[in-house]
Coordinates of C-alpha atoms in Angstrom, one line a residue:
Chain S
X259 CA 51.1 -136.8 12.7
X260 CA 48.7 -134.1 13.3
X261 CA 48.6 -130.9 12.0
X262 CA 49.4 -129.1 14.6
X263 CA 52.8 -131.2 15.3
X264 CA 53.5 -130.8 11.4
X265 CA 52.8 -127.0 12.1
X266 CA 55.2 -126.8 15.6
X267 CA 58.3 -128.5 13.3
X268 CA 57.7 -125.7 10.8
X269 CA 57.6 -122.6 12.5
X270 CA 60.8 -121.7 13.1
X271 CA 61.9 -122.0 9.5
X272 CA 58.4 -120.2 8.7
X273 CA 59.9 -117.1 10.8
X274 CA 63.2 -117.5 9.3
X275 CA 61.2 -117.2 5.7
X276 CA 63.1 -120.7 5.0
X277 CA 60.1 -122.4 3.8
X278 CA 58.6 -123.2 0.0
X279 CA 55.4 -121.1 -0.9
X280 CA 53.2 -124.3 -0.4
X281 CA 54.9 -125.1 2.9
X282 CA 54.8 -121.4 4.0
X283 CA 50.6 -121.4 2.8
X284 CA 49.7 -124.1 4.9
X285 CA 51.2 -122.8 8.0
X286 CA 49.5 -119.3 7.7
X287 CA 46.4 -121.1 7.3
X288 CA 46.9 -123.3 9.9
X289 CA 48.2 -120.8 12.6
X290 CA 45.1 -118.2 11.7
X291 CA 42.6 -121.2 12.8
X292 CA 45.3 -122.7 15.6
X293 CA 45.2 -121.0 19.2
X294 CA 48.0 -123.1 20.2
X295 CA 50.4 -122.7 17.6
X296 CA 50.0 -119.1 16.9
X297 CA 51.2 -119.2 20.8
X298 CA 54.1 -121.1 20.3
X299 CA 55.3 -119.0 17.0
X300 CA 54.8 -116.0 19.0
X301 CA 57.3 -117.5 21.3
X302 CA 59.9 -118.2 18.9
X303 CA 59.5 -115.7 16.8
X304 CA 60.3 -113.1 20.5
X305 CA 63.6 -116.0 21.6
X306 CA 64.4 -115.2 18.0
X307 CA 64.3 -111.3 18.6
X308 CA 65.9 -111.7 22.1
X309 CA 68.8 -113.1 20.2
X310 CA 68.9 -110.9 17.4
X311 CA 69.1 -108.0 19.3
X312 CA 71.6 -109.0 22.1
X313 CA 75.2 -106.6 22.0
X314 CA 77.7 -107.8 19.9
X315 CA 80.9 -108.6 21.3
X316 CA 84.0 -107.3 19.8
X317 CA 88.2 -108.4 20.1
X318 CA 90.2 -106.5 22.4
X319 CA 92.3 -103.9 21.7
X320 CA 95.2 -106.0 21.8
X321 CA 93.6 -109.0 19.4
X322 CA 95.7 -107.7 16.7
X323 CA 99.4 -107.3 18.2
X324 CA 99.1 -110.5 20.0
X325 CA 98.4 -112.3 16.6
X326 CA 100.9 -110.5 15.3
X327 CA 103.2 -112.0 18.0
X328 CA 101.8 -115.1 17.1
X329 CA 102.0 -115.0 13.6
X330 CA 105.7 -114.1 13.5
X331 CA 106.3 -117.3 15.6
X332 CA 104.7 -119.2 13.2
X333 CA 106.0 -118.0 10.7
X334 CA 109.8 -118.8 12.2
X335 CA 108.8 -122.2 12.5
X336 CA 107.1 -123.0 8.9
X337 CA 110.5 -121.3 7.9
X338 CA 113.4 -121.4 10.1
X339 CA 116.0 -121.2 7.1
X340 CA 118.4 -118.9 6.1
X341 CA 117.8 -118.8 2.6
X342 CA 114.0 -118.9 2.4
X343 CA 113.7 -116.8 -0.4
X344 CA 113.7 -119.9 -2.1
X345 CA 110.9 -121.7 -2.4
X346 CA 109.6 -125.2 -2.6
X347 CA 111.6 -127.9 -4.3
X348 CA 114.9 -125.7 -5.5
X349 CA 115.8 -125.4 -1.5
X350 CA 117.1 -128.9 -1.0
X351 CA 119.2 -128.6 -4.4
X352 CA 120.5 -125.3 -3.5
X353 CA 121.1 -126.8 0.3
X354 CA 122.9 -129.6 -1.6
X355 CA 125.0 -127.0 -3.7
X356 CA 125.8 -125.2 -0.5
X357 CA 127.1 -127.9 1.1
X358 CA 129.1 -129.2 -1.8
X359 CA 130.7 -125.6 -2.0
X360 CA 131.5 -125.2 1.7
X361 CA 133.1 -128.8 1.4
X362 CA 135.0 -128.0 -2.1
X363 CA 136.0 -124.5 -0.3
X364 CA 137.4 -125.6 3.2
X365 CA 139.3 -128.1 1.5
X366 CA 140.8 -125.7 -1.0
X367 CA 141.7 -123.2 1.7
X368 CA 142.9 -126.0 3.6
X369 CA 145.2 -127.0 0.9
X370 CA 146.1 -123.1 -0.2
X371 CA 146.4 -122.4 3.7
X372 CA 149.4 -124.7 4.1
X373 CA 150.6 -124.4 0.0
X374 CA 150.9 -120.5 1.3
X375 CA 153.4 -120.8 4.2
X376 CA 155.5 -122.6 2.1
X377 CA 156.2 -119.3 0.5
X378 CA 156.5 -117.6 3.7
X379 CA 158.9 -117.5 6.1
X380 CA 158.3 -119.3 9.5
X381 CA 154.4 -119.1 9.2
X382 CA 153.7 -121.6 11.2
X383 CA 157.4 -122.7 12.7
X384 CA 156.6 -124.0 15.8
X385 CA 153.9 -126.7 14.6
X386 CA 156.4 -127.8 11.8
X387 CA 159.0 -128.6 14.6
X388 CA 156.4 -130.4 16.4
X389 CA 155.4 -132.5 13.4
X390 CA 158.9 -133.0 12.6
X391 CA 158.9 -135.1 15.8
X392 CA 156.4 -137.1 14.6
X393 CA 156.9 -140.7 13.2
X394 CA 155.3 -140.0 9.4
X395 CA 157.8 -140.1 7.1
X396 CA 156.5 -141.9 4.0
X397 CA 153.7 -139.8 2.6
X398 CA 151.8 -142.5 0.9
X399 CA 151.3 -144.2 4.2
X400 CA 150.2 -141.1 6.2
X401 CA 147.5 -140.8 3.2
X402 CA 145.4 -144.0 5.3
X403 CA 145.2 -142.4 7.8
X404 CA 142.6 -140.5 9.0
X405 CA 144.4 -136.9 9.6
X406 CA 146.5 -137.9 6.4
X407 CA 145.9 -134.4 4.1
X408 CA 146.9 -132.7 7.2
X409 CA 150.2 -134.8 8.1
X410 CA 150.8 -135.0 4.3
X411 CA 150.7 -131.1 4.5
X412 CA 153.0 -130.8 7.6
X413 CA 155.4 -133.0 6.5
X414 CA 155.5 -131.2 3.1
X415 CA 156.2 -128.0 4.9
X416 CA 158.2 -129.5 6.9
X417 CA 160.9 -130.9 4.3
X418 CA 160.6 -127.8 2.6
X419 CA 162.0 -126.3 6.3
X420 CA 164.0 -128.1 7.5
X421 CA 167.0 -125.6 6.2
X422 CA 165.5 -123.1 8.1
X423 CA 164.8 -125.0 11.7
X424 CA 167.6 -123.0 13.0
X425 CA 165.5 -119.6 12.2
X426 CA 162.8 -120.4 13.7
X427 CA 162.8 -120.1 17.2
X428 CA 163.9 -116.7 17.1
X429 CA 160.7 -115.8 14.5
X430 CA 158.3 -117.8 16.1
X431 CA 157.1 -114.8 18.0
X432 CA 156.5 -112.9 15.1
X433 CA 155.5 -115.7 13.0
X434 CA 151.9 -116.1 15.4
X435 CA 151.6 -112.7 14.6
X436 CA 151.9 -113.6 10.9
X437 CA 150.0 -116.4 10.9
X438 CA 146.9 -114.7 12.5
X439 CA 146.7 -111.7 10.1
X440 CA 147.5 -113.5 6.9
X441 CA 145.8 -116.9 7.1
X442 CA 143.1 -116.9 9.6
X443 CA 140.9 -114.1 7.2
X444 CA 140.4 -116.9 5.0
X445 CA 137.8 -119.1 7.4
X446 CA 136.4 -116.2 8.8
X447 CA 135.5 -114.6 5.3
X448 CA 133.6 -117.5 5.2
X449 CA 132.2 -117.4 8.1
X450 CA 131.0 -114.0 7.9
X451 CA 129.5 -115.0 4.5
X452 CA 127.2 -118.0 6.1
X453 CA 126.2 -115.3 8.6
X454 CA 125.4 -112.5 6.7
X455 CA 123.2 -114.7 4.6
X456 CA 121.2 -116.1 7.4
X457 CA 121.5 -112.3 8.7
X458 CA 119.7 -111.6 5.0
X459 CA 117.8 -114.4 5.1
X460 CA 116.1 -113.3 8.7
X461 CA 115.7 -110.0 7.1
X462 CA 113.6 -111.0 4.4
X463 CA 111.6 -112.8 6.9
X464 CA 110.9 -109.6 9.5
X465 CA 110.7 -107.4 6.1
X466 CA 107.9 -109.8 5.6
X467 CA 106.2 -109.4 9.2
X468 CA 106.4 -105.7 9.1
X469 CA 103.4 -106.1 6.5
X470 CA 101.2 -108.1 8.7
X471 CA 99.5 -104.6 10.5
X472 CA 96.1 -104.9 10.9
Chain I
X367 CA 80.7 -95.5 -19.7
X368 CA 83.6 -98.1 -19.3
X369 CA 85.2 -95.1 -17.1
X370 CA 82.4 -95.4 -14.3
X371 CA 82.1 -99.0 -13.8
X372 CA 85.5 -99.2 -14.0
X373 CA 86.0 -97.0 -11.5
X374 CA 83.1 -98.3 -9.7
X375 CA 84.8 -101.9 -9.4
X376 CA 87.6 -100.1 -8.3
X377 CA 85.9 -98.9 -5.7
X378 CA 84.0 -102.1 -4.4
X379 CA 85.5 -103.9 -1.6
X380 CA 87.2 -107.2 -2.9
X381 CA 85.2 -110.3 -2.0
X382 CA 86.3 -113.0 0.6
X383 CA 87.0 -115.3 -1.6
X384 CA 89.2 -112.4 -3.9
X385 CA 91.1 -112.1 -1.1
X386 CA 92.0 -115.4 0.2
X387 CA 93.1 -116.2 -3.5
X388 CA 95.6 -113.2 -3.1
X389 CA 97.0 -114.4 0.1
X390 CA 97.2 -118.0 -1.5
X391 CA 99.6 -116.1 -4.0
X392 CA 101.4 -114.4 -0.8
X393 CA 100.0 -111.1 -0.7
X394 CA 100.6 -110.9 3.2
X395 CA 98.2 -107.4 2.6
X396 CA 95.2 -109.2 2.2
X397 CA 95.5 -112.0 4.7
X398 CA 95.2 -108.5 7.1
X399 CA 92.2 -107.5 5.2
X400 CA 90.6 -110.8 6.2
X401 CA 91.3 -110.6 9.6
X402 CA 90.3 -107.2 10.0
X403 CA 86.3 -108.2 8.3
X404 CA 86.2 -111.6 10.5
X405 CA 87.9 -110.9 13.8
X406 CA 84.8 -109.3 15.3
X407 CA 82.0 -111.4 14.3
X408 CA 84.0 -114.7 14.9
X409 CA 84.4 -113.6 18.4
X410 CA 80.9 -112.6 18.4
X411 CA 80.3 -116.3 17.7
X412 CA 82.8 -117.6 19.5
X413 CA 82.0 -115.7 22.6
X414 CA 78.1 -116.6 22.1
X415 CA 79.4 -120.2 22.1
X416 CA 81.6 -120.4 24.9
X417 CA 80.0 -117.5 27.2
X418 CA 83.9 -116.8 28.2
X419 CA 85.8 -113.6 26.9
X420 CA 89.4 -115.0 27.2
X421 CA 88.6 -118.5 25.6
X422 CA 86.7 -116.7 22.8
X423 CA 89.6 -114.7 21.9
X424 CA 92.0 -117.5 22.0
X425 CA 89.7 -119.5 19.7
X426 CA 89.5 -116.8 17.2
X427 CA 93.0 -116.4 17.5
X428 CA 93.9 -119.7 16.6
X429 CA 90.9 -119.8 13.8
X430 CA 93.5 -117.2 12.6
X431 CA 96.8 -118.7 12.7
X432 CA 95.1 -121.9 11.0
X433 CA 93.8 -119.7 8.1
X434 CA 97.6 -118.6 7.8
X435 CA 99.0 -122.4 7.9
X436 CA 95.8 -124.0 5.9
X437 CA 95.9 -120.9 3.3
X438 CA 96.6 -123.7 0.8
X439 CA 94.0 -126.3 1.9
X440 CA 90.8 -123.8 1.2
X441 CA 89.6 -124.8 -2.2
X442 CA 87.6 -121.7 -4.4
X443 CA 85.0 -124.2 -4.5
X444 CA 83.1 -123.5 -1.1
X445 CA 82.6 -119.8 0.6
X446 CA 85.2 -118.5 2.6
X447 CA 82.8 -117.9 5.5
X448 CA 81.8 -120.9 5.6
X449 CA 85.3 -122.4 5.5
X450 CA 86.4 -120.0 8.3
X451 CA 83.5 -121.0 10.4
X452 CA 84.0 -124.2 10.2
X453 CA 87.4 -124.1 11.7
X454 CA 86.3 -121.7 14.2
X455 CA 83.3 -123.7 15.3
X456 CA 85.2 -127.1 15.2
X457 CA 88.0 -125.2 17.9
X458 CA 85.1 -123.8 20.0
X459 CA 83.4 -126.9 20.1
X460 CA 86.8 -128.5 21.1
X461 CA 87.4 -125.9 23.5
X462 CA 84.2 -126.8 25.2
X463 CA 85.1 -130.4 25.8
X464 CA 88.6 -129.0 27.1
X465 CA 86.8 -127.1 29.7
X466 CA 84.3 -130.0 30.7
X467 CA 87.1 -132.0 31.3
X468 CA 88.7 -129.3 33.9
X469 CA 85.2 -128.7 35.3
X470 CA 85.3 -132.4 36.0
X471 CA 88.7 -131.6 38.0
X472 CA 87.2 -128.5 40.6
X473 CA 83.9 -127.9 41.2
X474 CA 84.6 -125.8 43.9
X475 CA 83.6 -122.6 41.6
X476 CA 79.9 -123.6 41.7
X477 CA 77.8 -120.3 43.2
X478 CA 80.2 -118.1 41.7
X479 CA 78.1 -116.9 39.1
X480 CA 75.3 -115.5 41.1
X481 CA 77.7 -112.9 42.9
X482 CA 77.6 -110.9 39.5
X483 CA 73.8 -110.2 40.1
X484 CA 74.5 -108.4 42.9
X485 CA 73.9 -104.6 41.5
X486 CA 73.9 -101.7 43.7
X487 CA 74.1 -98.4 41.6
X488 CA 71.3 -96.4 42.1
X489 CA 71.4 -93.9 39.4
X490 CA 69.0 -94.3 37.0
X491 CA 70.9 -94.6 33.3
X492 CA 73.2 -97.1 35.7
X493 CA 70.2 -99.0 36.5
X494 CA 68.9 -99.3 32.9
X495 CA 72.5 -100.5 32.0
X496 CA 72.8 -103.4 35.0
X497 CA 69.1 -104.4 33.7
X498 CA 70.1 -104.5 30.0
X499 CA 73.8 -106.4 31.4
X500 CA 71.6 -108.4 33.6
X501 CA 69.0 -109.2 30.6
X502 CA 71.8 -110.6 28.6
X503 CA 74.0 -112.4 31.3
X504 CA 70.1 -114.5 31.9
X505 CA 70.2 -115.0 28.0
X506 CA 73.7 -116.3 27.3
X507 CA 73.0 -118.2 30.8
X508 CA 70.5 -120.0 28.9
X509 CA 72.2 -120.0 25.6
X510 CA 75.3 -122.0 27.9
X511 CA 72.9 -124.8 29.1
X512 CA 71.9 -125.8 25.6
X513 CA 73.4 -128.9 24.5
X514 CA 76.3 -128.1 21.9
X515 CA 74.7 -129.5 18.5
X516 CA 71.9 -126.8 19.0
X517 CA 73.9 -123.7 20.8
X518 CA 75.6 -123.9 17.5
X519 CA 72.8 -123.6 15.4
X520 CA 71.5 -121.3 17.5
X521 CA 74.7 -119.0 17.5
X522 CA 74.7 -119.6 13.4
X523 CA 70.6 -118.4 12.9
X524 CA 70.0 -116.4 15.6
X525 CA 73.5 -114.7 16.4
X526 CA 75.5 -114.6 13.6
X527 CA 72.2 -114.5 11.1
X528 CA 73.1 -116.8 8.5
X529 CA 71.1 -118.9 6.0
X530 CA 69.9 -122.5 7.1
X531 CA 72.0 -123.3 3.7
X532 CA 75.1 -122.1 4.8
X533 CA 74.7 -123.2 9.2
X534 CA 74.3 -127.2 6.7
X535 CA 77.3 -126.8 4.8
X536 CA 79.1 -125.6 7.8
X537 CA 78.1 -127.9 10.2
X538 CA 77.9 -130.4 7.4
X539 CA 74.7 -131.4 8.6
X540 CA 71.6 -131.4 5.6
X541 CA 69.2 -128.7 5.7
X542 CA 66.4 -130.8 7.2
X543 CA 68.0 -131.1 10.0
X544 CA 69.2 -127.6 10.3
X545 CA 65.5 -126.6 10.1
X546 CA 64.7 -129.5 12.9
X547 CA 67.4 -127.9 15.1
X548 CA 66.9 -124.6 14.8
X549 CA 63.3 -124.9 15.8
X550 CA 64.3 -127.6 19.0
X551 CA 66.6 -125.2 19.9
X552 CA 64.2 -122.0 20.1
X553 CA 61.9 -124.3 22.1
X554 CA 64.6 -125.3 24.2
X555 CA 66.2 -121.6 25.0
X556 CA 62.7 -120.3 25.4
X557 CA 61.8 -123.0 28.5
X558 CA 65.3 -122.6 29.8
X559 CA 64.5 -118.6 29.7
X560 CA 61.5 -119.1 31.8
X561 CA 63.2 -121.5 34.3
X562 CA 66.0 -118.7 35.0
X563 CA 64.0 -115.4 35.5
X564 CA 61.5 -117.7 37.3
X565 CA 64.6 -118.6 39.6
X566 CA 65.8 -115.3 39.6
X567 CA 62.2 -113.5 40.6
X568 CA 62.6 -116.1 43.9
X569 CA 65.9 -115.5 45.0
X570 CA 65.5 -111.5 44.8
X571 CA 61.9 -111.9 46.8

């Protein structure tokens, strides 16, 4: 390779000042006794300047809300849960506990929901005189079923009734009334609760965004 | 003593790699800060890349949204600039293929460009203005016909003025060849430069 080709490969990291002192010597030498090459560096060195000095370009105005926009999407979708104040591994335990409570709960108000008319009057009068009709009489077999806590319930209520059949038609009309106001709270509590959490949860998430201003 | 430089490190902007570590830990406050000291000069490089506005933007925009779901992937180990170049480089150089593939599709835009050459505004600050515009429309012209492994060397040195170190580690390339590049790519630009005003001086006679 001749010195001038050794020179050409150089000169660009020469005019970046990317070169050794030994590297860097050589080429001054070479260019000051080089026609040729001192032509090309002078070349390089002005596309160098040419680019240096162009305009730089800056975002639009609107760079930062559309992130923004962007960001909160992303940030749904990393995190779509209600209760992601938790982090990491103690979400699927506490999922797990959730579900185990919901379970435990619906059947317990299930259970206390039909216990409690028993202490009522006519609560639920008409669908006792409808499971009355029904063929379960013996408790233990309604239990294989797959509706069996619910027959078993009926029929429990029913038996503990059946005195009062005559009554009922006349207070079924105010029984429904009855029925809505004191039983049905108990599932929407719960309801409301699930909600409200996720309603929390969601907050914590735009509490969150509202940070992200740039 | 202690007062003044502690007040003086008080003072001093946090470094990139300070801040990254913060949002790591969820400080949503300093993911901002970072987007605020990069947005420009990525789209700077991104635009230099790309020679389009709207698919600069988008790639800096996504460069963004990947810092915020990779937060955890950067390591302390390498700079932050170089990380965040990296991604944005890797999506412009993607979004370059993307487009090559659609030019394949319609070529029925070709001639389009040389309408914007057509300047008529006599005044004379108007006229140094369309000169200067026309000046840099020839350049990124040029800068768009370079092949991509050295527009982005070019865009690194030249544009974005970073060291030949740094343009290696984020183009994972070693430095002999970033010195090779650079230098082919200076050659390269500079004929290309003369083709265009060459073409340019004949069409306007």
């Amino acid at each position: 390779m001749s010195e001038c080709d050794k020179c050409k490969r150089q000169l660009s990291a020469y005019i970046d000042n990317e070169l050794g002192e030994d590297e860097k010597q050589k080429i001054i030498s070479h260019i000051a006794s080089c026609k040729g090459c001192k032509e090309i560096l002078n070349g390089l060195t002005s596309v160098r300047d040419t680019l240096t000095t162009l305009p730089k370009h800056k975002t639009s105005p609107t760079f930062n809300t559309v992130l923004q926009a962007q960001l909160r999407r992303e940030m749904r979708l990393e995190d779509p849960k209600p209760i992601q104040f938790l982090k990491g591994f103690f979400r699927v335990p506490a999922y797990a506990a959730m579900a185990v409570i919901f379970i435990a709960a619906g059947i317990f108000l299930d259970r206390s929901f039909f216990m409690e008319q028993t202490t009522r009057s006519a609560g639920i009068a008409d669908i006792t005189l409808q499971i009355e009709e029904a063929p379960v009489k013996d408790i233990s077999e309604a239990e294989k079923t797959e509706d069996s806590r619910v027959l078993k319930n009926y029929v429990i209520v029913n038996e503990q009734f059946s005195s009062q059949e005559q009554n009922l038609s006349r207070r079924s009309s105010a029984a429904d009334s009855d029925y809505q106001t004191t039983n049905r709270p108990s599932y929407p509590r719960s309801a409301t609760g699930t909600s409200s959490r996720s309603q929390s949860g969601f907050r914590v998430q735009q509490a969150s965004l509202e940070t992200v201003e740039f | 003593m202690t007062n003044v430089t502690t007040k003086a490190r008080k003072t001093q902007k946090p470094s990139d790699e300070e801040l990254i570590k913060r949002f790591q830990d969820g400080e949503l406050h300093a993911y901002n800060v970072i987007v605020n000291r990069y947005k420009d000069q990525l789209l700077n490089f991104a635009y230099r890349f790309l020679g389009n506005t709207e698919e600069a933007e988008d790639v800096v925009q996504e460069t963004f949204l990947r810092l915020y779901r990779k937060r955890h992937a950067y390591r302390q180990i390498a700079k932050f600039s170089t990380w965040i170049y990296t991604i944005a480089g890797n999506l412009a150089k993607t979004e370059l293929r993307k487009r090559k593939r659609r030019k394949i599709v319609s070529i029925t835009d070709m001639g389009f460009e040389d309408k914007e050459y057509e300047i008529e505004d006599q005044s004379a600050d108007a006229s140094r203005k369309a000169d200067s515009a026309l000046t840099e429309k020839i350049i990124q012209e040029a800068i768009d016909e370079l092949m991509p492994r050295f527009k982005e060397v070019i865009v690194l040195r030249d544009i974005q003025e970073l060291s030949y170190e740094e343009i290696g580690k984020i183009l994972n390339i070693p430095l002999g060849t970033v010195k090779s590049r650079v230098n082919r790519a200076r050659i390269k630009l500079q004929s290309k430069l003369q083709d265009i005003k060459q073409s340019k001086t004949q069409m306007s006679e």
